[in-house]
């Protein structure tokens, strides 16, 4: 599983990087960015889902990685 | 004669709402709840015609629809046609700007408010909070609004813009004029803006004569494609940052203190579990969202069947969206550890509050410092609490007693 942020939808609300600083950071304009390649483990999946469920812009997606 | 005497009181909020009506100012939530279940798009002929959609879905739709709605004016007054409010730039970019100019105007100031620079201000904010708490030290009872909440955000913003700290009182007057005195006739409201315009001119001149490292200086000198910003752009953004940065955060801090002053179990929990603060801050923002914005309808357009006309106002109720039970379980209950909280206090879409990182940090630090100093306090007189009218809502006077 992989977490991604849709840069078109992200408006820099800042919820992801405060809820899950181990998974998300921010760029110079304050938009959220996925740290590393976004691969989720059994331990980090729930955290990613929590961030996803709190994103006001619905900009976070969790994908099955092939 | 006061404003209230001039106006007819509202008897039906579905067909004649007024966001400055005393009932709405005092407690808008039951009014919104009723409209949401029975209406859910209210209308009024006041202010030259205005709509008020009350569901989260509709608020989100309006905020994300820049085809049909313009941000040319975002504060409802009796004047839809001030000469300085030409789209797509507007009087206070980026909040009054529409695409494509909006993106540029936003890009100009985003870096200053990104988490990096904002986090670097935390120690200063903490020192400011402590300074104001020192002034009430030893008092058994004091006004947490007038002696504390109202000082934090002006102190931070005047420092960012590089304005003298001693001018804070003036800033509160400016904010009051822009956001509260919205119901005056045009010929009375217009002249009130002269002192504010003169103040900003003087600050700009002073910064040009004595350049220094602050946001005003940045706006005056920054270049994009070899060009500086126009003077109107610089001035408009300065006014925006001052107005948007002060009343909003002050209201949020005030509402949170007011809540804690009459919810002792929430106060006790925050004192016992400081790590809960960031989650609690989001719930304070959801439940007491202070900021309602507005749009103007661009051209005649049917919104879910409601016949909106060109230049009608639309009140964009982020605070109402935050109480929609379709979106939040127990929407009208304050849940201090609410884990799922997709609130819209900072707006939705391209105009998302640029100051959101700063506002969150100020709110968190102001609360941390207050409860560290006063782990137990309560309202002395709940009826003495007064609320600001208009589109930014928060308690002004919050009389509290320190409990031993
Ligand atoms: C708790 C405090 C605050 C709340 C609830 C709040 C809320 C909002 C909301 C709802 C919007 C969206 C406006 C719209 O859609 O038309 C907005 C925009 C804005 N806010 Fe805030 N705000 C707060 C504090 C601040 C602070 C501290 C600043 C800093 C200077 C600030 C600066 C701005 C700016 C510049 C915009 C315009 C963004 C744009 O149009 O792209 N706000 N705010």
Short mmCIF file of C-alpha atoms and ligand atoms in Angstrom, two decimals:
data_model
loop_
_atom_site.label_atom_id
_atom_site.label_comp_id
_atom_site.label_asym_id
_atom_site.label_seq_id
_atom_site.Cartn_x
_atom_site.Cartn_y
_atom_site.Cartn_z
CA UNK A 1 0.00 0.00 0.00
CA UNK A 2 1.11 3.51 -0.80
CA UNK A 3 -0.08 6.93 0.30
CA UNK A 4 -0.15 9.82 -2.18
CA UNK A 5 -1.25 13.45 -2.10
CA UNK A 6 -3.03 14.88 -5.13
CA UNK A 7 -1.21 18.17 -5.61
CA UNK A 8 -4.14 19.63 -7.54
CA UNK A 9 -6.50 19.09 -4.63
CA UNK A 10 -4.12 19.93 -1.77
CA UNK A 11 -4.57 23.50 -0.52
CA UNK A 12 -2.13 23.35 2.37
CA UNK A 13 -4.69 22.87 5.14
CA UNK A 14 -1.89 21.26 7.11
CA UNK A 15 -3.79 18.46 8.78
CA UNK A 16 -1.74 15.56 7.41
CA UNK A 17 1.66 16.72 8.57
CA UNK A 18 0.42 17.56 12.05
CA UNK A 19 -1.45 14.26 12.50
CA UNK A 20 1.19 12.05 10.91
CA UNK A 21 4.57 13.83 10.83
CA UNK A 22 6.28 10.50 10.18
CA UNK A 23 4.45 10.17 6.85
CA UNK A 24 3.94 13.76 5.65
CA UNK A 25 5.95 16.96 5.46
CA UNK A 26 5.41 20.30 3.74
CA UNK A 27 6.99 22.35 0.98
CA UNK A 28 8.01 26.03 0.92
CA UNK A 29 4.44 27.12 0.21
CA UNK A 30 3.00 24.98 2.99
CA UNK A 31 1.43 22.29 0.81
CA UNK A 32 1.58 18.75 2.14
CA UNK A 33 4.11 16.29 0.70
CA UNK A 34 4.52 12.57 1.21
CA UNK A 35 7.83 11.70 2.84
CA UNK A 36 9.87 9.10 0.99
CA UNK A 37 8.03 6.92 -1.49
CA UNK A 38 4.88 6.66 0.60
CA UNK A 39 5.02 2.93 1.13
CA UNK A 40 2.86 1.96 4.11
CA UNK A 41 3.44 -0.84 6.57
CA UNK A 42 0.90 -2.58 8.76
CA UNK A 43 1.82 -0.09 11.50
CA UNK A 44 1.58 3.09 9.42
CA UNK A 45 -1.55 2.24 7.44
CA UNK A 46 -3.93 3.31 10.21
CA UNK A 47 -2.08 6.59 10.68
CA UNK A 48 -2.30 7.29 6.96
CA UNK A 49 -6.02 6.52 7.05
CA UNK A 50 -6.47 8.92 9.97
CA UNK A 51 -4.74 11.70 8.06
CA UNK A 52 -6.84 10.88 5.00
CA UNK A 53 -10.06 11.06 7.02
CA UNK A 54 -9.11 14.50 8.34
CA UNK A 55 -8.10 16.13 5.06
CA UNK A 56 -10.73 18.81 4.36
CA UNK A 57 -9.88 18.81 0.65
CA UNK A 58 -10.03 15.00 0.19
CA UNK A 59 -6.57 15.20 -1.31
CA UNK A 60 -5.03 12.05 0.23
CA UNK A 61 -5.30 8.67 -1.47
CA UNK A 62 -4.20 5.22 -0.37
CA UNK A 63 -3.39 2.98 -3.30
CA UNK A 64 -2.74 -0.73 -3.66
CA UNK A 65 0.84 -0.88 -4.83
CA UNK A 66 1.49 -3.38 -7.56
CA UNK B 1 -29.83 56.31 17.52
CA UNK B 2 -28.13 52.91 17.57
CA UNK B 3 -28.04 50.58 14.61
CA UNK B 4 -30.46 48.18 16.22
CA UNK B 5 -33.10 50.87 16.41
CA UNK B 6 -32.72 51.65 12.73
CA UNK B 7 -33.28 48.08 11.60
CA UNK B 8 -36.35 45.94 11.63
CA UNK B 9 -35.84 42.90 13.84
CA UNK B 10 -35.79 39.53 12.06
CA UNK B 11 -38.89 37.42 12.51
CA UNK B 12 -38.17 34.81 9.84
CA UNK B 13 -34.57 33.85 9.19
CA UNK B 14 -35.50 31.72 6.16
CA UNK B 15 -36.78 34.71 4.16
CA UNK B 16 -35.34 37.76 5.93
CA UNK B 17 -32.10 36.76 7.65
CA UNK B 18 -29.58 39.26 8.98
CA UNK B 19 -26.26 38.13 10.39
CA UNK B 20 -26.10 41.26 12.55
CA UNK B 21 -29.46 40.56 14.19
CA UNK B 22 -29.04 40.29 17.98
CA UNK B 23 -30.45 36.74 18.10
CA UNK B 24 -27.93 35.56 15.48
CA UNK B 25 -25.05 37.40 17.13
CA UNK B 26 -25.89 35.94 20.52
CA UNK B 27 -26.37 32.30 19.44
CA UNK B 28 -26.55 31.50 15.72
CA UNK B 29 -26.39 27.70 16.00
CA UNK B 30 -30.08 26.94 16.64
CA UNK B 31 -30.99 29.32 13.81
CA UNK B 32 -28.66 27.54 11.38
CA UNK B 33 -29.84 24.12 12.53
CA UNK B 34 -33.44 25.06 11.85
CA UNK B 35 -32.59 26.46 8.43
CA UNK B 36 -30.54 23.38 7.54
CA UNK B 37 -33.39 21.00 8.27
CA UNK B 38 -36.20 23.11 6.85
CA UNK B 39 -34.80 25.26 4.10
CA UNK B 40 -31.71 24.77 3.55
CA UNK B 41 -30.86 27.89 1.50
CA UNK B 42 -32.10 31.04 3.23
CA UNK B 43 -32.64 34.36 1.49
CA UNK B 44 -32.91 37.99 2.52
CA UNK B 45 -33.64 41.23 0.69
CA UNK B 46 -31.39 43.06 3.12
CA UNK B 47 -27.99 44.28 1.89
CA UNK B 48 -29.42 44.39 -1.62
CA UNK B 49 -30.20 40.67 -1.71
CA UNK B 50 -28.31 37.76 -0.16
CA UNK B 51 -28.39 33.95 0.14
CA UNK B 52 -27.24 31.67 2.91
CA UNK B 53 -26.68 27.96 2.13
CA UNK B 54 -26.42 25.99 5.37
CA UNK B 55 -25.19 22.47 4.54
CA UNK B 56 -21.55 21.41 4.39
CA UNK B 57 -22.01 20.17 0.83
CA UNK B 58 -23.40 23.50 -0.36
CA UNK B 59 -20.76 25.56 1.43
CA UNK B 60 -18.10 23.38 -0.16
CA UNK B 61 -19.76 23.76 -3.58
CA UNK B 62 -19.79 27.56 -3.37
CA UNK B 63 -16.22 27.76 -2.07
CA UNK B 64 -14.98 25.56 -4.91
CA UNK B 65 -16.99 27.21 -7.68
CA UNK B 66 -15.09 30.22 -8.99
CA UNK B 67 -17.03 30.04 -12.28
CA UNK B 68 -20.28 31.26 -10.76
CA UNK B 69 -19.09 33.15 -7.69
CA UNK B 70 -16.58 35.96 -7.36
CA UNK B 71 -14.52 36.94 -4.31
CA UNK B 72 -14.45 40.60 -5.44
CA UNK B 73 -16.04 41.43 -2.08
CA UNK B 74 -16.01 39.02 0.86
CA UNK B 75 -17.59 41.14 3.59
CA UNK B 76 -21.30 41.87 3.19
CA UNK B 77 -22.15 45.58 3.46
CA UNK B 78 -24.72 47.84 1.87
CA UNK B 79 -22.34 48.59 -0.98
CA UNK B 80 -21.65 46.03 -3.69
CA UNK B 81 -19.97 48.46 -6.02
CA UNK B 82 -17.02 50.20 -4.38
CA UNK B 83 -14.79 51.58 -7.13
CA UNK B 84 -11.67 49.83 -5.87
CA UNK B 85 -13.20 46.39 -6.09
CA UNK B 86 -12.49 45.45 -9.68
CA UNK B 87 -12.12 41.74 -10.37
CA UNK B 88 -9.86 39.89 -10.62
CA UNK B 89 -7.51 41.71 -8.22
CA UNK B 90 -9.86 43.39 -5.76
CA UNK B 91 -9.05 45.70 -2.88
CA UNK B 92 -7.22 43.16 -0.72
CA UNK B 93 -5.43 40.49 -2.76
CA UNK B 94 -5.53 37.51 -2.60
CA UNK B 95 -8.79 37.31 -0.63
CA UNK B 96 -10.61 39.63 -3.06
CA UNK B 97 -8.99 38.13 -6.14
CA UNK B 98 -10.34 35.60 -8.60
CA UNK B 99 -8.35 33.22 -10.81
CA UNK B 100 -6.00 33.56 -12.51
CA UNK B 101 -4.66 36.60 -10.62
CA UNK B 102 -5.53 34.99 -7.30
CA UNK B 103 -2.90 32.30 -7.65
CA UNK B 104 -0.17 34.87 -8.15
CA UNK B 105 -1.30 37.07 -5.25
CA UNK B 106 -1.42 34.02 -2.99
CA UNK B 107 1.97 32.78 -4.15
CA UNK B 108 3.43 36.15 -3.11
CA UNK B 109 2.69 35.69 0.59
CA UNK B 110 2.42 31.91 1.09
CA UNK B 111 6.13 31.42 1.88
CA UNK B 112 5.94 33.85 4.81
CA UNK B 113 3.15 31.81 6.41
CA UNK B 114 4.41 28.29 5.68
CA UNK B 115 5.08 26.04 8.69
CA UNK B 116 8.84 26.69 8.71
CA UNK B 117 8.75 30.47 9.28
CA UNK B 118 5.67 30.18 11.49
CA UNK B 119 7.19 27.57 13.81
CA UNK B 120 10.17 29.88 14.24
CA UNK B 121 7.83 32.45 15.84
CA UNK B 122 6.60 30.15 18.60
CA UNK B 123 8.99 31.38 21.32
CA UNK B 124 8.05 35.00 20.61
CA UNK B 125 4.35 34.17 20.82
CA UNK B 126 4.91 32.35 24.10
CA UNK B 127 6.79 35.33 25.52
CA UNK B 128 3.97 37.65 24.42
CA UNK B 129 1.38 35.44 26.14
CA UNK B 130 3.41 35.37 29.35
CA UNK B 131 3.83 39.13 29.29
CA UNK B 132 0.06 39.61 29.21
CA UNK B 133 -0.55 36.93 31.83
CA UNK B 134 1.90 38.76 34.10
CA UNK B 135 -0.38 41.80 34.01
CA UNK B 136 -3.22 39.84 35.65
CA UNK B 137 -1.02 37.93 38.10
CA UNK B 138 -2.45 37.96 41.61
CA UNK B 139 -5.94 39.07 40.58
CA UNK B 140 -8.80 36.82 41.67
CA UNK B 141 -11.04 37.90 38.85
CA UNK B 142 -10.35 39.58 35.51
CA UNK B 143 -11.61 39.77 31.95
CA UNK B 144 -9.90 37.02 29.92
CA UNK B 145 -11.06 38.65 26.68
CA UNK B 146 -10.13 42.26 27.30
CA UNK B 147 -6.99 41.54 29.32
CA UNK B 148 -5.62 38.54 27.39
CA UNK B 149 -7.28 37.13 24.24
CA UNK B 150 -7.43 40.44 22.39
CA UNK B 151 -3.70 41.14 22.77
CA UNK B 152 -2.11 38.04 21.29
CA UNK B 153 -2.81 38.30 17.57
CA UNK B 154 -2.28 42.08 17.19
CA UNK B 155 1.09 41.69 18.86
CA UNK B 156 2.11 38.95 16.42
CA UNK B 157 0.81 40.66 13.29
CA UNK B 158 2.21 44.11 14.03
CA UNK B 159 5.58 42.50 14.53
CA UNK B 160 5.34 40.62 11.21
CA UNK B 161 4.36 43.77 9.32
CA UNK B 162 6.89 45.88 11.21
CA UNK B 163 4.36 48.29 12.71
CA UNK B 164 4.90 49.91 16.12
CA UNK B 165 3.54 47.76 18.93
CA UNK B 166 2.09 50.89 20.53
CA UNK B 167 -0.40 51.19 17.65
CA UNK B 168 -2.30 48.03 18.59
CA UNK B 169 -5.31 49.96 19.79
CA UNK B 170 -5.61 51.53 16.33
CA UNK B 171 -5.54 48.11 14.68
CA UNK B 172 -8.50 46.96 16.72
CA UNK B 173 -10.35 50.10 15.54
CA UNK B 174 -9.53 49.29 11.90
CA UNK B 175 -10.75 45.75 12.30
CA UNK B 176 -13.92 46.93 14.00
CA UNK B 177 -14.55 49.26 11.08
CA UNK B 178 -13.96 46.68 8.35
CA UNK B 179 -15.74 43.75 9.99
CA UNK B 180 -18.26 45.05 12.52
CA UNK B 181 -19.63 48.36 11.23
CA UNK B 182 -20.99 46.68 8.12
CA UNK B 183 -24.52 47.89 8.37
CA UNK B 184 -23.86 51.63 8.04
CA UNK B 185 -25.19 53.50 5.02
CA UNK B 186 -22.54 53.91 2.32
CA UNK B 187 -22.09 57.66 2.88
CA UNK B 188 -21.34 57.09 6.56
CA UNK B 189 -19.08 54.07 6.13
CA UNK B 190 -16.86 55.47 3.37
CA UNK B 191 -15.28 58.41 5.27
CA UNK B 192 -14.43 56.18 8.23
CA UNK B 193 -11.77 54.51 6.08
CA UNK B 194 -9.67 57.70 5.73
CA UNK B 195 -7.61 57.33 8.93
CA UNK B 196 -6.82 53.71 8.08
CA UNK B 197 -5.69 54.63 4.56
CA UNK B 198 -3.51 57.39 5.99
CA UNK B 199 -2.00 55.04 8.55
CA UNK B 200 -0.97 52.55 5.88
CA UNK B 201 0.46 55.32 3.68
CA UNK B 202 2.57 56.52 6.58
CA UNK B 203 3.82 52.98 7.27
CA UNK B 204 4.71 52.45 3.63
CA UNK B 205 6.62 55.72 3.49
CA UNK B 206 8.45 54.89 6.68
CA UNK B 207 9.43 51.47 5.34
CA UNK B 208 10.64 52.96 2.07
CA UNK B 209 12.76 55.47 3.96
CA UNK B 210 14.00 52.91 6.50
CA UNK B 211 14.05 49.42 4.96
CA UNK B 212 14.05 46.59 7.50
CA UNK B 213 13.45 42.88 7.58
CA UNK B 214 9.69 42.41 7.77
CA UNK B 215 6.69 41.49 5.64
CA UNK B 216 6.01 45.09 4.57
CA UNK B 217 9.56 45.42 3.32
CA UNK B 218 9.26 42.11 1.48
CA UNK B 219 6.06 43.21 -0.26
CA UNK B 220 7.58 46.54 -1.27
CA UNK B 221 10.69 45.00 -2.79
CA UNK B 222 9.87 41.50 -3.99
CA UNK B 223 10.14 41.04 -7.76
CA UNK B 224 8.42 38.59 -10.05
CA UNK B 225 9.73 38.46 -13.61
CA UNK B 226 11.74 41.58 -12.88
CA UNK B 227 8.73 43.58 -11.72
CA UNK B 228 7.71 44.83 -8.32
CA UNK B 229 4.14 44.63 -7.08
CA UNK B 230 1.92 47.63 -7.72
CA UNK B 231 1.49 49.96 -4.75
CA UNK B 232 -2.23 49.09 -4.59
CA UNK B 233 -1.36 45.42 -4.40
CA UNK B 234 1.16 45.98 -1.59
CA UNK B 235 -1.26 48.13 0.35
CA UNK B 236 -4.20 45.75 -0.18
CA UNK B 237 -2.23 42.75 1.02
CA UNK B 238 -0.96 44.66 4.06
CA UNK B 239 -4.52 45.62 5.00
CA UNK B 240 -5.65 42.03 4.46
CA UNK B 241 -2.93 40.54 6.65
CA UNK B 242 -3.68 43.02 9.42
CA UNK B 243 -7.45 42.57 9.32
CA UNK B 244 -7.45 38.80 8.68
CA UNK B 245 -4.76 38.17 11.24
CA UNK B 246 -6.24 39.96 14.24
CA UNK B 247 -9.94 39.53 14.88
CA UNK B 248 -10.04 35.93 13.65
CA UNK B 249 -7.43 34.49 15.97
CA UNK B 250 -8.48 36.71 18.87
CA UNK B 251 -12.01 35.31 18.43
CA UNK B 252 -10.73 31.74 18.33
CA UNK B 253 -8.67 32.19 21.49
CA UNK B 254 -11.59 33.92 23.20
CA UNK B 255 -14.09 31.20 22.30
CA UNK B 256 -11.78 28.49 23.57
CA UNK B 257 -11.23 30.30 26.88
CA UNK B 258 -14.95 30.93 27.19
CA UNK B 259 -15.62 27.24 26.60
CA UNK B 260 -13.07 26.12 29.17
CA UNK B 261 -14.44 28.62 31.68
CA UNK B 262 -17.76 26.81 31.74
CA UNK B 263 -16.71 23.23 30.93
CA UNK B 264 -14.55 22.26 33.92
CA UNK B 265 -14.14 18.64 32.79
CA UNK B 266 -12.64 19.71 29.44
CA UNK B 267 -10.35 22.13 31.26
CA UNK B 268 -9.25 19.43 33.71
CA UNK B 269 -8.53 17.06 30.83
CA UNK B 270 -6.36 19.53 28.98
CA UNK B 271 -4.43 20.30 32.16
CA UNK B 272 -3.92 16.58 32.81
CA UNK B 273 -3.18 15.60 29.18
CA UNK B 274 -1.22 18.38 27.48
CA UNK B 275 -0.58 16.09 24.48
CA UNK B 276 -4.29 16.32 23.69
CA UNK B 277 -3.95 20.03 22.85
CA UNK B 278 -3.48 19.77 19.05
CA UNK B 279 -6.58 17.58 18.73
CA UNK B 280 -8.54 19.88 21.05
CA UNK B 281 -7.47 22.90 18.99
CA UNK B 282 -9.09 21.36 15.90
CA UNK B 283 -12.31 20.83 17.84
CA UNK B 284 -12.27 24.41 19.13
CA UNK B 285 -11.85 25.49 15.51
CA UNK B 286 -14.69 23.28 14.30
CA UNK B 287 -17.14 24.04 17.06
CA UNK B 288 -16.48 27.76 17.39
CA UNK B 289 -15.27 28.49 13.85
CA UNK B 290 -15.05 32.27 13.94
CA UNK B 291 -14.96 33.16 10.24
CA UNK B 292 -17.82 33.40 7.76
CA UNK B 293 -16.96 34.74 4.31
CA UNK B 294 -19.03 35.98 1.38
CA UNK B 295 -19.13 35.82 -2.40
CA UNK B 296 -21.04 37.69 -5.10
CA UNK B 297 -22.95 35.83 -7.79
CA UNK B 298 -21.31 36.48 -11.17
CA UNK B 299 -24.34 35.97 -13.41
CA UNK B 300 -27.90 34.70 -12.97
CA UNK B 301 -27.59 31.06 -11.97
CA UNK B 302 -29.69 28.31 -10.41
CA UNK B 303 -28.04 26.95 -7.30
CA UNK B 304 -29.79 23.66 -6.44
CA UNK B 305 -32.93 25.30 -7.85
CA UNK B 306 -32.58 28.59 -5.99
CA UNK B 307 -32.67 31.45 -8.52
CA UNK B 308 -29.54 33.43 -7.73
CA UNK B 309 -29.20 36.74 -9.57
CA UNK B 310 -26.13 38.59 -10.76
CA UNK B 311 -24.58 40.54 -7.87
CA UNK B 312 -26.55 38.78 -5.14
CA UNK B 313 -24.46 38.14 -2.05
CA UNK B 314 -23.84 34.60 -0.84
CA UNK B 315 -22.89 34.21 2.81
CA UNK B 316 -20.32 31.41 2.96
CA UNK B 317 -20.96 29.83 6.34
CA UNK B 318 -17.94 27.71 7.21
CA UNK B 319 -19.11 27.72 10.85
CA UNK B 320 -22.52 26.39 9.74
CA UNK B 321 -20.87 23.70 7.61
CA UNK B 322 -18.95 22.63 10.71
CA UNK B 323 -22.22 21.82 12.51
CA UNK B 324 -23.77 19.73 9.71
CA UNK B 325 -24.71 16.28 11.10
CA UNK B 326 -24.24 14.79 7.61
CA UNK B 327 -20.56 15.55 8.01
CA UNK B 328 -19.91 15.17 11.74
CA UNK B 329 -21.28 12.71 14.26
CA UNK B 330 -22.82 14.54 17.23
CA UNK B 331 -22.18 17.74 15.32
CA UNK B 332 -23.64 19.96 18.05
CA UNK B 333 -21.58 18.35 20.80
CA UNK B 334 -18.09 19.55 21.66
CA UNK B 335 -15.91 16.43 21.77
CA UNK B 336 -12.48 17.44 22.99
CA UNK B 337 -10.76 14.33 21.60
CA UNK B 338 -12.70 14.10 18.33
CA UNK B 339 -10.47 12.00 16.06
CA UNK B 340 -12.35 12.45 12.78
CA UNK B 341 -12.62 16.16 12.21
CA UNK B 342 -12.66 17.30 8.60
CA UNK B 343 -13.69 20.83 9.60
CA UNK B 344 -13.77 23.84 7.31
CA UNK B 345 -12.85 26.60 9.78
CA UNK B 346 -10.06 27.81 7.49
CA UNK B 347 -12.21 27.69 4.39
CA UNK B 348 -12.16 25.23 1.49
CA UNK B 349 -10.54 25.37 -1.92
CA UNK B 350 -8.22 27.97 -3.38
CA UNK B 351 -8.74 30.65 -0.70
CA UNK B 352 -7.77 28.35 2.20
CA UNK B 353 -6.64 30.60 5.02
CA UNK B 354 -3.04 31.56 4.44
CA UNK B 355 -2.64 32.22 8.15
CA UNK B 356 -3.87 28.79 9.25
CA UNK B 357 -0.49 27.54 10.48
CA UNK B 358 0.05 30.78 12.37
CA UNK B 359 -3.47 30.84 13.81
CA UNK B 360 -3.21 27.24 15.04
CA UNK B 361 0.11 27.92 16.68
CA UNK B 362 -1.18 31.10 18.36
CA UNK B 363 -4.29 29.32 19.60
CA UNK B 364 -2.33 26.37 20.97
CA UNK B 365 0.34 28.49 22.67
CA UNK B 366 -2.17 31.01 24.07
CA UNK B 367 -4.18 28.17 25.63
CA UNK B 368 -1.13 26.28 26.89
CA UNK B 369 0.17 29.36 28.64
CA UNK B 370 -3.21 30.37 30.07
CA UNK B 371 -3.99 26.99 31.60
CA UNK B 372 -0.45 26.58 32.87
CA UNK B 373 -0.97 29.81 34.83
CA UNK B 374 -4.63 29.20 35.71
CA UNK B 375 -5.40 25.46 35.79
CA UNK B 376 -8.85 26.24 37.24
CA UNK B 377 -11.06 29.19 36.31
CA UNK B 378 -14.75 29.81 35.75
CA UNK B 379 -17.12 32.45 34.39
CA UNK B 380 -18.14 34.99 36.97
CA UNK B 381 -21.22 36.12 35.09
CA UNK B 382 -22.26 34.18 31.99
CA UNK B 383 -24.66 36.97 30.99
CA UNK B 384 -21.82 39.51 30.85
CA UNK B 385 -20.16 37.73 27.91
CA UNK B 386 -20.56 39.80 24.73
CA UNK B 387 -20.08 38.61 21.15
CA UNK B 388 -18.72 40.48 18.14
CA UNK B 389 -21.34 40.93 15.44
CA UNK B 390 -20.87 40.24 11.75
CA UNK B 391 -18.80 37.72 9.86
CA UNK B 392 -16.11 37.16 12.46
CA UNK B 393 -17.63 35.85 15.64
CA UNK B 394 -16.04 35.62 19.04
CA UNK B 395 -16.54 36.71 22.64
CA UNK B 396 -15.20 40.14 23.48
CA UNK B 397 -15.75 40.31 27.22
CA UNK B 398 -15.10 37.07 29.17
CA UNK B 399 -15.20 37.79 32.91
CA UNK B 400 -13.54 34.93 34.79
CA UNK B 401 -12.70 34.08 38.38
CA UNK B 402 -9.59 32.12 39.30
CA UNK B 403 -10.48 29.06 41.34
CA UNK B 404 -8.05 28.08 44.07
C1 LIG C 1 -8.47 31.13 13.81
C2 LIG C 1 -8.08 32.07 13.02
C3 LIG C 1 -8.46 32.20 11.58
C4 LIG C 1 -9.53 31.70 10.91
C5 LIG C 1 -10.67 30.84 11.47
C6 LIG C 1 -9.41 32.12 9.53
C7 LIG C 1 -10.32 31.80 8.54
C8 LIG C 1 -10.17 32.09 7.20
C9 LIG C 1 -11.06 31.67 6.17
C10 LIG C 1 -12.35 30.88 6.39
C11 LIG C 1 -10.56 32.10 4.98
C12 LIG C 1 -11.17 31.82 3.60
C13 LIG C 1 -11.70 33.05 2.97
C14 LIG C 1 -12.55 32.78 1.74
O1 LIG C 1 -12.81 31.63 1.34
O2 LIG C 1 -13.01 33.79 1.16
C15 LIG C 1 -9.35 32.82 5.27
C16 LIG C 1 -8.54 33.42 4.33
C17 LIG C 1 -7.38 34.12 4.63
N1 LIG C 1 -6.80 34.27 5.88
FE1 LIG C 1 -7.51 33.52 7.63
N2 LIG C 1 -8.27 32.87 9.39
C18 LIG C 1 -7.65 32.93 10.61
C19 LIG C 1 -6.46 33.57 10.90
C20 LIG C 1 -5.66 34.18 9.97
C21 LIG C 1 -4.37 34.74 10.26
C22 LIG C 1 -3.65 34.72 11.60
C23 LIG C 1 -3.92 35.26 9.10
C24 LIG C 1 -2.58 35.90 8.93
C25 LIG C 1 -2.19 36.89 8.62
C26 LIG C 1 -4.91 35.02 8.07
C27 LIG C 1 -4.80 35.40 6.75
C28 LIG C 1 -5.66 35.01 5.74
C29 LIG C 1 -5.47 35.35 4.34
C30 LIG C 1 -4.31 36.15 3.77
C31 LIG C 1 -6.54 34.79 3.64
C32 LIG C 1 -6.82 34.88 2.14
C33 LIG C 1 -6.38 33.65 1.41
C34 LIG C 1 -6.76 33.66 -0.06
O3 LIG C 1 -7.68 34.38 -0.46
O4 LIG C 1 -6.11 32.94 -0.85
N3 LIG C 1 -5.96 34.37 8.65
N4 LIG C 1 -9.12 32.79 6.64
#
